[in-house]
Short mmCIF file of C-alpha atoms and ligand atoms in Angstrom, two decimals:
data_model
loop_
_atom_site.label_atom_id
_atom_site.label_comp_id
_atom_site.label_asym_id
_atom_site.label_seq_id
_atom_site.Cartn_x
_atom_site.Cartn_y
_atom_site.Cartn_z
CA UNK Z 132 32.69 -3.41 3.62
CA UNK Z 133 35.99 -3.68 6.03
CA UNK Z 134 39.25 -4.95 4.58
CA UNK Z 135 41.73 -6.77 6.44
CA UNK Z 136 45.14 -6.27 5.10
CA UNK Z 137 48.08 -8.58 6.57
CA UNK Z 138 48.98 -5.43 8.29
CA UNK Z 139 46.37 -4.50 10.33
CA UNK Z 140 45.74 -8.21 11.49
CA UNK Z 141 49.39 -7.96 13.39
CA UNK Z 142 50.81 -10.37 10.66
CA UNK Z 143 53.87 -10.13 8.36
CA UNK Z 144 54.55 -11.92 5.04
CA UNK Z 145 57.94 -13.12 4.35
CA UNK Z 146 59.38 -11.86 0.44
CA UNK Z 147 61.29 -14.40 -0.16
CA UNK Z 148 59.38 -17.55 0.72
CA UNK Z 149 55.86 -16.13 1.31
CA UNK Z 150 55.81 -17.69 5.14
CA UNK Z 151 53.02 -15.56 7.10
CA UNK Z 152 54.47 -14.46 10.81
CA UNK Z 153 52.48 -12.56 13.41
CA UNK Z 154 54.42 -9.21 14.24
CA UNK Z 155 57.07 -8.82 17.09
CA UNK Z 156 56.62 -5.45 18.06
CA UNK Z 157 59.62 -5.81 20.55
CA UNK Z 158 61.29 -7.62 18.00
CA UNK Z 159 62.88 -5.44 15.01
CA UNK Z 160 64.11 -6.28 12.32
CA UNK Z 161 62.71 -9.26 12.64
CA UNK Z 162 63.83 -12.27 10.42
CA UNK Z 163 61.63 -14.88 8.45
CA UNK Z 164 61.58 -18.34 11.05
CA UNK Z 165 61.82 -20.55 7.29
CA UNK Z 166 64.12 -18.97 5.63
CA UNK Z 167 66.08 -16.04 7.71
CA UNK Z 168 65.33 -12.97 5.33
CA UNK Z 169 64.78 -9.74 6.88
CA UNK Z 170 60.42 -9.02 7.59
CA UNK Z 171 58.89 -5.75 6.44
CA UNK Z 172 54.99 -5.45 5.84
CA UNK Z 173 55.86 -3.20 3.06
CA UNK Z 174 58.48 -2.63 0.42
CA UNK Z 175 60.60 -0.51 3.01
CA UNK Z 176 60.57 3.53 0.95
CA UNK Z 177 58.60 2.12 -1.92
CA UNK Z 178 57.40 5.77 -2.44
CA UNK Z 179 60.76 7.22 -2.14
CA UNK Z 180 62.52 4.60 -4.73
CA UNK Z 181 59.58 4.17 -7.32
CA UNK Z 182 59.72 8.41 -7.56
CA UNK Z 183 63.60 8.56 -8.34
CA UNK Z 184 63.14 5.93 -10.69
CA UNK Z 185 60.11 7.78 -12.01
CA UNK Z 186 62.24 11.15 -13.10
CA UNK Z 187 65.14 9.19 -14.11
CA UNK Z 188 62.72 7.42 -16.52
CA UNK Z 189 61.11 10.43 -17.43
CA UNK Z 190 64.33 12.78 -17.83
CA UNK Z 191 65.51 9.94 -20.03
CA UNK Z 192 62.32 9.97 -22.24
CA UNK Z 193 63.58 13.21 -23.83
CA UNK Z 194 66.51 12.11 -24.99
CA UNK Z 195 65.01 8.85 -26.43
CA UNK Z 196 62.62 11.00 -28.21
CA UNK Z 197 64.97 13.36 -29.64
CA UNK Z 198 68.43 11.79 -30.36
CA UNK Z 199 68.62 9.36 -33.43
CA UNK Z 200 67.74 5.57 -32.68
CA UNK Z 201 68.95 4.42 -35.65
CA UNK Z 202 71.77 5.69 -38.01
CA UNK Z 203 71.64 4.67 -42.02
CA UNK Z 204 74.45 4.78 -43.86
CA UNK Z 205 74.07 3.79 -47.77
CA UNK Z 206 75.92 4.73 -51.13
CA UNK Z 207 73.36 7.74 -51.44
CA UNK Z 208 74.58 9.17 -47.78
CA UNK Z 209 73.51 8.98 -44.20
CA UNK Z 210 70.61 9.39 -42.39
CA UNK Z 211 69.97 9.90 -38.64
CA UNK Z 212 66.36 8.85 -37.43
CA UNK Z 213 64.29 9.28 -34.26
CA UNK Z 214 61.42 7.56 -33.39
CA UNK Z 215 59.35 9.90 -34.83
CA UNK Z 216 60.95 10.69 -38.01
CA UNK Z 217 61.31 6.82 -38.28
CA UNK Z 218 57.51 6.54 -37.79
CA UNK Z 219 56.89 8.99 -40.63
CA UNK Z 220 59.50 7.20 -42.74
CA UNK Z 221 57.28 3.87 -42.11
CA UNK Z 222 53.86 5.62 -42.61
CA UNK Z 223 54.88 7.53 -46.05
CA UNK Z 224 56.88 4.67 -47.60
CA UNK Z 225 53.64 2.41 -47.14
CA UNK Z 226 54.35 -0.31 -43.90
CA UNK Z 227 52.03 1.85 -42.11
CA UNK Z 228 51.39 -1.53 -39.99
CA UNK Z 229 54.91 -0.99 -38.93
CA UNK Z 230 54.21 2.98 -38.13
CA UNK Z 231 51.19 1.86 -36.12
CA UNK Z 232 53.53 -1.02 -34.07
CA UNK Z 233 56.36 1.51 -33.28
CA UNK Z 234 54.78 4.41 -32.52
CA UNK Z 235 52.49 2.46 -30.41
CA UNK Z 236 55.80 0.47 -28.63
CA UNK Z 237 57.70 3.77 -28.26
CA UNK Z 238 55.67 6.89 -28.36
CA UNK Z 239 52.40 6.13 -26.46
CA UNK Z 240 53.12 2.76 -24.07
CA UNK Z 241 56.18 4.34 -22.65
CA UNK Z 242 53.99 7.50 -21.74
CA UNK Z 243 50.91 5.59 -20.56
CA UNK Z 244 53.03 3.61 -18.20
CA UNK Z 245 55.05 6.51 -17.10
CA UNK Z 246 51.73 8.47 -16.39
CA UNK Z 247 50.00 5.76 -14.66
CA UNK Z 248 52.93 5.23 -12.22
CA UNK Z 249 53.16 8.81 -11.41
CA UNK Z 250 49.22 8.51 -10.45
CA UNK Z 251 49.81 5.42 -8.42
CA UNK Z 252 52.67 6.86 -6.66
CA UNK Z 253 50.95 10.68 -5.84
CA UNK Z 254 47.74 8.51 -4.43
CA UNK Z 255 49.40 6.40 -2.88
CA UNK Z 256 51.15 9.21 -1.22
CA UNK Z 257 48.29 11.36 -0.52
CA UNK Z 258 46.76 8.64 1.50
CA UNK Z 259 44.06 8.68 -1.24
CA UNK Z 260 40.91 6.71 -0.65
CA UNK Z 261 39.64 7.35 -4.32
CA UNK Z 262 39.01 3.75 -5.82
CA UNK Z 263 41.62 1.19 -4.89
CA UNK Z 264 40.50 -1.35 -7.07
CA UNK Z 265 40.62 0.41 -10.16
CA UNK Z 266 44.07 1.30 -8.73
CA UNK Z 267 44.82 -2.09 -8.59
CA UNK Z 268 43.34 -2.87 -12.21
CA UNK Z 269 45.80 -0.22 -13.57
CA UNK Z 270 48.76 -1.46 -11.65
CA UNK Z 271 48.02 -4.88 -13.06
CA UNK Z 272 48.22 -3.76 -16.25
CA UNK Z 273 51.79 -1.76 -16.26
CA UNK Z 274 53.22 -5.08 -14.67
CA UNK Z 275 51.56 -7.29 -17.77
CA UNK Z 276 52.45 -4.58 -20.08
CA UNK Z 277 56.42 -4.87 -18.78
CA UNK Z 278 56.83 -7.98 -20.81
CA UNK Z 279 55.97 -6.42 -23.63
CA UNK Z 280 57.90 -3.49 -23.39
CA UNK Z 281 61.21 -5.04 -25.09
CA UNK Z 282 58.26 -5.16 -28.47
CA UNK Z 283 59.91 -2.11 -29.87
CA UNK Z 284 63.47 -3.05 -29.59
CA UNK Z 285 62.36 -6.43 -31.64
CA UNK Z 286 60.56 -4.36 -34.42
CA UNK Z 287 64.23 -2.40 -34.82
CA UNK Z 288 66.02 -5.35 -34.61
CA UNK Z 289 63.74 -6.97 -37.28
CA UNK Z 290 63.52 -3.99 -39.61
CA UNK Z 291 67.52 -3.59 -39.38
CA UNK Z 292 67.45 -7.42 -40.43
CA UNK Z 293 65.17 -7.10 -43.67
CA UNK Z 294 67.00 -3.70 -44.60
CA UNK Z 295 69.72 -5.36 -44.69
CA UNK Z 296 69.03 -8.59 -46.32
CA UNK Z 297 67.53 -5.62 -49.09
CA UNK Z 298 70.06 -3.46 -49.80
CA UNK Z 299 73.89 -2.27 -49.35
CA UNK Z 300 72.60 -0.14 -46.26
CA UNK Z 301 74.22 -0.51 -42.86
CA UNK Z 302 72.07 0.41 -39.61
CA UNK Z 303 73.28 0.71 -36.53
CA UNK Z 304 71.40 1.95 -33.00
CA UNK Z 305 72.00 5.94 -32.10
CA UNK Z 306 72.62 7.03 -28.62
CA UNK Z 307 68.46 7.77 -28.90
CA UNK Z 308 68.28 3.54 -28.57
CA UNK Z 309 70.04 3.37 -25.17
CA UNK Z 310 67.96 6.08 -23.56
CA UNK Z 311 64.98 4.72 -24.91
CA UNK Z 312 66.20 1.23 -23.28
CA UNK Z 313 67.09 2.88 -19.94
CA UNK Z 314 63.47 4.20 -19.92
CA UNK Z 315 62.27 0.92 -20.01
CA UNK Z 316 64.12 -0.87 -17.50
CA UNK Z 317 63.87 2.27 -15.06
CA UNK Z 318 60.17 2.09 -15.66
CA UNK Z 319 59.72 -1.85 -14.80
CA UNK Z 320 62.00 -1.06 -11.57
CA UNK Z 321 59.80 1.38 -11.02
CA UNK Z 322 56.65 -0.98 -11.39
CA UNK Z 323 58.45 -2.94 -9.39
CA UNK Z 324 59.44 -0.98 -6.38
CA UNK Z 325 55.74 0.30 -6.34
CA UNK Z 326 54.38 -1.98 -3.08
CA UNK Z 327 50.48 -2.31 -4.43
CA UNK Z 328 49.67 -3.07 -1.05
CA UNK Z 329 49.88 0.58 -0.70
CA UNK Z 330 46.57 1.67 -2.15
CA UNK Z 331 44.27 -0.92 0.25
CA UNK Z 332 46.21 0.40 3.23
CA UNK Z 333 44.58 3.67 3.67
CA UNK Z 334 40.83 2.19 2.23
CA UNK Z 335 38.01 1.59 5.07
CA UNK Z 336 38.24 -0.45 7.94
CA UNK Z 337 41.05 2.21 8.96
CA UNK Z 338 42.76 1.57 11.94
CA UNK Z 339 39.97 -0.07 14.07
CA UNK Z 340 39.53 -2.59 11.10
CA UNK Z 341 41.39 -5.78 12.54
CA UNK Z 342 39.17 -8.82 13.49
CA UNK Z 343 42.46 -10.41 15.13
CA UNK Z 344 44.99 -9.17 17.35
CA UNK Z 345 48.48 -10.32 17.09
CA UNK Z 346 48.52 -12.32 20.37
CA UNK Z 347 45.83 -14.50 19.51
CA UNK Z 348 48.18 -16.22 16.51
CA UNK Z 349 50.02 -18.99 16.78
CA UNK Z 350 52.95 -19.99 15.06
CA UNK Z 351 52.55 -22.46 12.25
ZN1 ZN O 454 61.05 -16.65 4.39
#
């Protein structure tokens, strides 16, 4: 089975306004005929700019983990909680529903995504041929899993609400809740500097594999 990426036909797609353009090789940078942005087959360093946002994500996931998200203050005293502890707190005091939803939210998605990045990226790298469409799959599923990401910082936001509406508590977010948000966001940039186009480009039909040459396309 040969693929035939955009790239190997001789043809470039346009970012901005998806217009297809046969490559200029004398031509560079060459510039979208519709709407005038710059061309590039690929997200230009995707590799490069999905890695630092990889560590930055990952250095921050420490901190997150380990500095209080949420400070309780209350006639009987304060109380600083991490995720964790806060995920105990939840299982032993009964809303083990809750435990479930945050440590799924905070503990394991975080991880999952972080780890299946890191794989996509270190393929992707290695010129791996080792099965791009289950690649693909898992790619799919870290960008559908980005919109649920923000999940965790609702459950706070709700549990802060109904602690409050219970009892002369105050809770406010630790320096723990900004990491954890900065490993989020880095983590969908991340996703999103990741070009998937990267996996199919080193996958059969190698070099030889274009039916087309570039001279044989007209425009429009
Ligand atoms: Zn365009």
């Amino acid at each position: 089975m040969k693929y035939v990426t955009a790239k190997r036909a001789g043809l470039l797609s346009c970012h901005a306004c998806g217009r297809v353009e046969p490559r200029i090789r004398s031509v560079t940078p060459q510039h979208c005929g519709r709407c005038g942005s710059r061309l590039h087959s690929r997200n230009p360093d995707s590799l490069m700019r999905t890695w630092a946002l990889l560590i930055a994500a990952a250095l921050l996931y420490i901190p997150a983990n380990l500095l209080p998200v949420m400070h309780t203050s209350s006639l009987l005293g304060s109380e600083d909680d991490t995720i964790m502890s806060g995920v105990v707190y939840f299982w032993t005091s009964g809303d083990w529903p809750l435990a479930v939803i945050v440590f799924i939210a905070s503990i394991m998605v975080p991880m999952l995504k972080l780890s299946v990045l890191v794989l996509l990226t270190v393929t992707a790298q290695r010129h791996s041929r080792w099965r791009p469409d289950q690649r693909t799959t898992l790619y799919r599923m870290v960008e559908r899993i980005g919109r649920w990401s923000m999940l965790d910082v609702f459950v706070v936001t709700l549990t802060v609400a109904l602690v409050r509406f219970k009892s002369l508590a105050v809770i406010t977010a630790g320096p723990g809740a900004i990491a954890f948000g900065s490993v989020v966001i880095l983590t969908m940039m991340a996703s999103m500097q990741f070009d998937p186009r990267l996996i199919w480009d080193d996958v059969e039909g190698g070099v030889n594999g274009s039916t087309q040459k570039p001279q044989d396309l007209k425009h429009d």
